[in-house]
Amino acid sequence: MVDRVQQFLHGQSIYLAHVVSLVAPGRDVPVFRADQLEPQQLDGWKGEDFRLLIDEGRRQIDRQQSDLENIRGRAQWLFTVGAAALAALGGGYVSTHPASGAAVLWLAGMVLLVYGVGGAAAILTVKADFKVIHAAVLSTSTPPVDQALASSYSRMMSTGENTVATRLTVFRQAVVFSLIGGYLSLLAVLVAG
């Protein structure tokens, strides 16, 4: 039970770091350590084996980039809908001239909705960490270059995997915060009306 609470709090701290990075840019945001595979030594590998690993590394990077773009597309949708919900629920509540009883419920809902929309905005704007092969650095390698390139690919994949897994988790949390906040704010508007 204690372990689950620690995991929950760790996840919330990562979410909060992403949201805070909207107003405090320039810092690296923490990520979950989702990919825990360690690359092995490539001793005994031959030329064709290196090329196979390089091809697989390129495919994995392409998939990581595609996954990130899919998550960003969904986050863009959530941000747009969440911003519209904030405006509608804020205006709807104020226009009802509510009693103070519903104010606490409305305020709690709006805070959660803003927090959820902030998570979606963070997915769209916070720098995603990926490692790539820099051609100038590769040009300094001594032959056989395939071996150096394959070794680089095997070491750098976990960074992108962790980034994608973290962004997917942040998106899921943003949806949950937005839904709960939207429902609480809507309930307050209906009670006040």
PDB file of C-alpha atoms in Angstrom:
ATOM      1  CA  MET A   1       0.000   0.000   0.000  1.00  0.00           C
ATOM      2  CA  VAL A   2       2.801   2.387   0.895  1.00  0.00           C
ATOM      3  CA  ASP A   3       4.521   1.587  -2.417  1.00  0.00           C
ATOM      4  CA  ARG A   4       1.360   2.489  -4.371  1.00  0.00           C
ATOM      5  CA  VAL A   5       1.048   5.777  -2.502  1.00  0.00           C
ATOM      6  CA  GLN A   6       4.682   6.589  -3.305  1.00  0.00           C
ATOM      7  CA  GLN A   7       4.119   5.745  -6.972  1.00  0.00           C
ATOM      8  CA  PHE A   8       1.006   7.936  -7.036  1.00  0.00           C
ATOM      9  CA  LEU A   9       2.853  10.858  -5.442  1.00  0.00           C
ATOM     10  CA  HIS A  10       5.800  10.398  -7.809  1.00  0.00           C
ATOM     11  CA  GLY A  11       3.406  10.467 -10.781  1.00  0.00           C
ATOM     12  CA  GLN A  12       1.739  13.614  -9.477  1.00  0.00           C
ATOM     13  CA  SER A  13       5.112  15.307  -8.970  1.00  0.00           C
ATOM     14  CA  ILE A  14       6.013  14.560 -12.604  1.00  0.00           C
ATOM     15  CA  TYR A  15       2.646  15.951 -13.745  1.00  0.00           C
ATOM     16  CA  LEU A  16       3.120  19.073 -11.619  1.00  0.00           C
ATOM     17  CA  ALA A  17       6.643  19.557 -13.006  1.00  0.00           C
ATOM     18  CA  HIS A  18       5.236  19.514 -16.542  1.00  0.00           C
ATOM     19  CA  VAL A  19       2.552  22.081 -15.678  1.00  0.00           C
ATOM     20  CA  VAL A  20       5.006  24.317 -13.811  1.00  0.00           C
ATOM     21  CA  SER A  21       7.380  24.194 -16.774  1.00  0.00           C
ATOM     22  CA  LEU A  22       4.792  26.229 -18.691  1.00  0.00           C
ATOM     23  CA  VAL A  23       5.695  29.266 -16.586  1.00  0.00           C
ATOM     24  CA  ALA A  24       9.290  28.277 -15.760  1.00  0.00           C
ATOM     25  CA  PRO A  25      10.744  27.143 -19.105  1.00  0.00           C
ATOM     26  CA  GLY A  26      14.258  25.995 -19.772  1.00  0.00           C
ATOM     27  CA  ARG A  27      14.423  23.185 -17.260  1.00  0.00           C
ATOM     28  CA  ASP A  28      14.399  19.509 -18.045  1.00  0.00           C
ATOM     29  CA  VAL A  29      11.213  17.858 -16.876  1.00  0.00           C
ATOM     30  CA  PRO A  30      11.369  14.534 -15.060  1.00  0.00           C
ATOM     31  CA  VAL A  31      10.210  11.384 -16.817  1.00  0.00           C
ATOM     32  CA  PHE A  32       9.106   7.944 -15.728  1.00  0.00           C
ATOM     33  CA  ARG A  33      11.704   5.226 -16.105  1.00  0.00           C
ATOM     34  CA  ALA A  34       9.416   3.080 -18.236  1.00  0.00           C
ATOM     35  CA  ASP A  35      12.097   1.452 -20.385  1.00  0.00           C
ATOM     36  CA  GLN A  36      14.376  -0.437 -18.035  1.00  0.00           C
ATOM     37  CA  LEU A  37      16.143  -2.568 -20.629  1.00  0.00           C
ATOM     38  CA  GLU A  38      19.909  -2.191 -20.647  1.00  0.00           C
ATOM     39  CA  PRO A  39      21.796  -2.442 -23.946  1.00  0.00           C
ATOM     40  CA  GLN A  40      24.255  -5.299 -24.229  1.00  0.00           C
ATOM     41  CA  GLN A  41      27.773  -5.311 -25.626  1.00  0.00           C
ATOM     42  CA  LEU A  42      27.990  -5.866 -29.366  1.00  0.00           C
ATOM     43  CA  ASP A  43      31.137  -7.995 -29.187  1.00  0.00           C
ATOM     44  CA  GLY A  44      31.103 -10.727 -31.793  1.00  0.00           C
ATOM     45  CA  TRP A  45      28.615  -8.938 -34.032  1.00  0.00           C
ATOM     46  CA  LYS A  46      29.361  -8.720 -37.750  1.00  0.00           C
ATOM     47  CA  GLY A  47      28.614  -6.081 -40.410  1.00  0.00           C
ATOM     48  CA  GLU A  48      25.126  -7.320 -41.345  1.00  0.00           C
ATOM     49  CA  ASP A  49      24.170  -7.551 -37.662  1.00  0.00           C
ATOM     50  CA  PHE A  50      25.151  -3.912 -37.136  1.00  0.00           C
ATOM     51  CA  ARG A  51      23.108  -2.796 -40.135  1.00  0.00           C
ATOM     52  CA  LEU A  52      20.102  -4.728 -38.828  1.00  0.00           C
ATOM     53  CA  LEU A  53      20.377  -3.003 -35.446  1.00  0.00           C
ATOM     54  CA  ILE A  54      20.738   0.384 -37.156  1.00  0.00           C
ATOM     55  CA  ASP A  55      17.595  -0.238 -39.239  1.00  0.00           C
ATOM     56  CA  GLU A  56      15.652  -1.319 -36.158  1.00  0.00           C
ATOM     57  CA  GLY A  57      16.892   1.749 -34.274  1.00  0.00           C
ATOM     58  CA  ARG A  58      15.699   4.030 -37.052  1.00  0.00           C
ATOM     59  CA  ARG A  59      12.287   2.352 -37.063  1.00  0.00           C
ATOM     60  CA  GLN A  60      12.039   2.703 -33.297  1.00  0.00           C
ATOM     61  CA  ILE A  61      12.891   6.403 -33.453  1.00  0.00           C
ATOM     62  CA  ASP A  62      10.299   6.926 -36.193  1.00  0.00           C
ATOM     63  CA  ARG A  63       7.684   5.129 -34.064  1.00  0.00           C
ATOM     64  CA  GLN A  64       8.592   7.202 -31.002  1.00  0.00           C
ATOM     65  CA  GLN A  65       8.193  10.422 -32.987  1.00  0.00           C
ATOM     66  CA  SER A  66       4.872   9.215 -34.406  1.00  0.00           C
ATOM     67  CA  ASP A  67       3.613   8.230 -30.952  1.00  0.00           C
ATOM     68  CA  LEU A  68       4.566  11.652 -29.580  1.00  0.00           C
ATOM     69  CA  GLU A  69       2.751  13.412 -32.421  1.00  0.00           C
ATOM     70  CA  ASN A  70      -0.366  11.299 -31.773  1.00  0.00           C
ATOM     71  CA  ILE A  71      -0.287  12.220 -28.078  1.00  0.00           C
ATOM     72  CA  ARG A  72       0.217  15.889 -28.959  1.00  0.00           C
ATOM     73  CA  GLY A  73      -2.744  15.753 -31.339  1.00  0.00           C
ATOM     74  CA  ARG A  74      -4.979  14.385 -28.591  1.00  0.00           C
ATOM     75  CA  ALA A  75      -3.606  16.956 -26.139  1.00  0.00           C
ATOM     76  CA  GLN A  76      -4.405  19.732 -28.597  1.00  0.00           C
ATOM     77  CA  TRP A  77      -7.997  18.516 -28.723  1.00  0.00           C
ATOM     78  CA  LEU A  78      -8.168  18.369 -24.906  1.00  0.00           C
ATOM     79  CA  PHE A  79      -6.671  21.851 -24.603  1.00  0.00           C
ATOM     80  CA  THR A  80      -9.208  23.318 -27.030  1.00  0.00           C
ATOM     81  CA  VAL A  81     -12.217  21.651 -25.428  1.00  0.00           C
ATOM     82  CA  GLY A  82     -10.920  22.389 -21.926  1.00  0.00           C
ATOM     83  CA  ALA A  83     -10.385  26.078 -22.681  1.00  0.00           C
ATOM     84  CA  ALA A  84     -13.914  26.329 -24.087  1.00  0.00           C
ATOM     85  CA  ALA A  85     -15.287  24.532 -21.016  1.00  0.00           C
ATOM     86  CA  LEU A  86     -13.443  26.959 -18.746  1.00  0.00           C
ATOM     87  CA  ALA A  87     -14.992  29.923 -20.527  1.00  0.00           C
ATOM     88  CA  ALA A  88     -18.499  28.429 -20.629  1.00  0.00           C
ATOM     89  CA  LEU A  89     -18.532  27.200 -17.036  1.00  0.00           C
ATOM     90  CA  GLY A  90     -16.945  30.396 -15.746  1.00  0.00           C
ATOM     91  CA  GLY A  91     -19.412  32.616 -17.584  1.00  0.00           C
ATOM     92  CA  GLY A  92     -22.353  30.357 -16.795  1.00  0.00           C
ATOM     93  CA  TYR A  93     -21.612  30.400 -13.106  1.00  0.00           C
ATOM     94  CA  VAL A  94     -21.069  34.136 -12.843  1.00  0.00           C
ATOM     95  CA  SER A  95     -24.250  34.885 -14.803  1.00  0.00           C
ATOM     96  CA  THR A  96     -26.405  32.903 -12.327  1.00  0.00           C
ATOM     97  CA  HIS A  97     -25.523  35.262  -9.440  1.00  0.00           C
ATOM     98  CA  PRO A  98     -24.970  32.231  -7.220  1.00  0.00           C
ATOM     99  CA  ALA A  99     -25.230  31.862  -3.497  1.00  0.00           C
ATOM    100  CA  SER A 100     -21.964  31.203  -1.685  1.00  0.00           C
ATOM    101  CA  GLY A 101     -22.779  27.520  -1.096  1.00  0.00           C
ATOM    102  CA  ALA A 102     -22.036  26.497  -4.673  1.00  0.00           C
ATOM    103  CA  ALA A 103     -18.957  28.708  -4.849  1.00  0.00           C
ATOM    104  CA  VAL A 104     -16.670  26.189  -3.145  1.00  0.00           C
ATOM    105  CA  LEU A 105     -17.764  23.411  -5.496  1.00  0.00           C
ATOM    106  CA  TRP A 106     -17.394  25.664  -8.534  1.00  0.00           C
ATOM    107  CA  LEU A 107     -13.977  26.931  -7.446  1.00  0.00           C
ATOM    108  CA  ALA A 108     -12.687  23.396  -6.812  1.00  0.00           C
ATOM    109  CA  GLY A 109     -13.948  22.299 -10.217  1.00  0.00           C
ATOM    110  CA  MET A 110     -12.408  25.261 -11.989  1.00  0.00           C
ATOM    111  CA  VAL A 111      -9.032  24.687 -10.293  1.00  0.00           C
ATOM    112  CA  LEU A 112      -9.042  21.045 -11.391  1.00  0.00           C
ATOM    113  CA  LEU A 113     -10.119  22.003 -14.898  1.00  0.00           C
ATOM    114  CA  VAL A 114      -7.343  24.600 -15.162  1.00  0.00           C
ATOM    115  CA  TYR A 115      -4.869  22.009 -13.859  1.00  0.00           C
ATOM    116  CA  GLY A 116      -6.036  19.511 -16.492  1.00  0.00           C
ATOM    117  CA  VAL A 117      -5.869  22.061 -19.307  1.00  0.00           C
ATOM    118  CA  GLY A 118      -2.411  23.013 -18.038  1.00  0.00           C
ATOM    119  CA  GLY A 119      -1.292  19.400 -18.434  1.00  0.00           C
ATOM    120  CA  ALA A 120      -2.555  19.371 -22.012  1.00  0.00           C
ATOM    121  CA  ALA A 121      -0.747  22.649 -22.711  1.00  0.00           C
ATOM    122  CA  ALA A 122       2.445  21.204 -21.229  1.00  0.00           C
ATOM    123  CA  ILE A 123       2.303  18.247 -23.610  1.00  0.00           C
ATOM    124  CA  LEU A 124       2.053  20.690 -26.502  1.00  0.00           C
ATOM    125  CA  THR A 125       4.821  23.052 -25.456  1.00  0.00           C
ATOM    126  CA  VAL A 126       7.337  21.413 -23.125  1.00  0.00           C
ATOM    127  CA  LYS A 127      10.453  20.125 -24.866  1.00  0.00           C
ATOM    128  CA  ALA A 128      10.364  16.396 -25.453  1.00  0.00           C
ATOM    129  CA  ASP A 129      13.661  14.646 -24.783  1.00  0.00           C
ATOM    130  CA  PHE A 130      14.908  12.363 -27.553  1.00  0.00           C
ATOM    131  CA  LYS A 131      18.419  11.361 -28.457  1.00  0.00           C
ATOM    132  CA  VAL A 132      19.447  11.375 -32.080  1.00  0.00           C
ATOM    133  CA  ILE A 133      22.560  10.618 -34.064  1.00  0.00           C
ATOM    134  CA  HIS A 134      24.387  13.834 -34.870  1.00  0.00           C
ATOM    135  CA  ALA A 135      26.049  13.514 -38.268  1.00  0.00           C
ATOM    136  CA  ALA A 136      29.020  15.679 -37.281  1.00  0.00           C
ATOM    137  CA  VAL A 137      29.695  13.526 -34.233  1.00  0.00           C
ATOM    138  CA  LEU A 138      29.334  10.364 -36.307  1.00  0.00           C
ATOM    139  CA  SER A 139      31.922  11.729 -38.747  1.00  0.00           C
ATOM    140  CA  THR A 140      34.511  11.601 -35.946  1.00  0.00           C
ATOM    141  CA  SER A 141      34.040   7.834 -35.514  1.00  0.00           C
ATOM    142  CA  THR A 142      36.759   5.500 -36.657  1.00  0.00           C
ATOM    143  CA  PRO A 143      35.807   2.680 -38.997  1.00  0.00           C
ATOM    144  CA  PRO A 144      33.907   0.458 -38.831  1.00  0.00           C
ATOM    145  CA  VAL A 145      31.311   3.225 -38.506  1.00  0.00           C
ATOM    146  CA  ASP A 146      28.432   0.711 -38.526  1.00  0.00           C
ATOM    147  CA  GLN A 147      29.627  -0.639 -35.182  1.00  0.00           C
ATOM    148  CA  ALA A 148      29.742   2.820 -33.556  1.00  0.00           C
ATOM    149  CA  LEU A 149      26.357   3.741 -35.005  1.00  0.00           C
ATOM    150  CA  ALA A 150      24.732   0.491 -33.893  1.00  0.00           C
ATOM    151  CA  SER A 151      26.163   0.916 -30.413  1.00  0.00           C
ATOM    152  CA  SER A 152      24.803   4.492 -30.255  1.00  0.00           C
ATOM    153  CA  TYR A 153      21.338   3.364 -31.314  1.00  0.00           C
ATOM    154  CA  SER A 154      21.289   0.629 -28.694  1.00  0.00           C
ATOM    155  CA  ARG A 155      22.129   3.113 -25.909  1.00  0.00           C
ATOM    156  CA  MET A 156      19.812   5.987 -26.851  1.00  0.00           C
ATOM    157  CA  MET A 157      16.433   4.309 -27.371  1.00  0.00           C
ATOM    158  CA  SER A 158      15.353   4.339 -23.726  1.00  0.00           C
ATOM    159  CA  THR A 159      15.338   8.159 -23.594  1.00  0.00           C
ATOM    160  CA  GLY A 160      12.634   8.388 -26.246  1.00  0.00           C
ATOM    161  CA  GLU A 161      10.665   5.474 -24.784  1.00  0.00           C
ATOM    162  CA  ASN A 162      10.638   7.163 -21.363  1.00  0.00           C
ATOM    163  CA  THR A 163       9.591  10.477 -22.899  1.00  0.00           C
ATOM    164  CA  VAL A 164       6.682   8.930 -24.813  1.00  0.00           C
ATOM    165  CA  ALA A 165       5.512   6.919 -21.796  1.00  0.00           C
ATOM    166  CA  THR A 166       5.636  10.016 -19.598  1.00  0.00           C
ATOM    167  CA  ARG A 167       3.722  12.178 -22.090  1.00  0.00           C
ATOM    168  CA  LEU A 168       1.049   9.487 -22.401  1.00  0.00           C
ATOM    169  CA  THR A 169       0.708   9.365 -18.606  1.00  0.00           C
ATOM    170  CA  VAL A 170       0.563  13.171 -18.376  1.00  0.00           C
ATOM    171  CA  PHE A 171      -2.163  13.150 -21.034  1.00  0.00           C
ATOM    172  CA  ARG A 172      -4.163  10.534 -19.128  1.00  0.00           C
ATOM    173  CA  GLN A 173      -3.892  12.569 -15.933  1.00  0.00           C
ATOM    174  CA  ALA A 174      -4.864  15.768 -17.775  1.00  0.00           C
ATOM    175  CA  VAL A 175      -8.010  14.034 -19.042  1.00  0.00           C
ATOM    176  CA  VAL A 176      -8.919  12.872 -15.525  1.00  0.00           C
ATOM    177  CA  PHE A 177      -8.357  16.314 -13.967  1.00  0.00           C
ATOM    178  CA  SER A 178     -10.301  18.001 -16.770  1.00  0.00           C
ATOM    179  CA  LEU A 179     -13.244  15.614 -16.487  1.00  0.00           C
ATOM    180  CA  ILE A 180     -13.514  15.849 -12.707  1.00  0.00           C
ATOM    181  CA  GLY A 181     -13.093  19.623 -12.792  1.00  0.00           C
ATOM    182  CA  GLY A 182     -15.627  20.019 -15.583  1.00  0.00           C
ATOM    183  CA  TYR A 183     -18.216  17.867 -13.820  1.00  0.00           C
ATOM    184  CA  LEU A 184     -17.768  19.674 -10.502  1.00  0.00           C
ATOM    185  CA  SER A 185     -18.039  23.087 -12.168  1.00  0.00           C
ATOM    186  CA  LEU A 186     -21.099  22.019 -14.166  1.00  0.00           C
ATOM    187  CA  LEU A 187     -22.730  20.701 -11.011  1.00  0.00           C
ATOM    188  CA  ALA A 188     -22.060  24.032  -9.289  1.00  0.00           C
ATOM    189  CA  VAL A 189     -23.602  25.924 -12.231  1.00  0.00           C
ATOM    190  CA  LEU A 190     -26.688  23.687 -12.147  1.00  0.00           C
ATOM    191  CA  VAL A 191     -27.052  24.015  -8.360  1.00  0.00           C
ATOM    192  CA  ALA A 192     -26.607  27.793  -8.543  1.00  0.00           C
ATOM    193  CA  GLY A 193     -29.107  28.068 -11.410  1.00  0.00           C
TER     194      GLY A 193
END
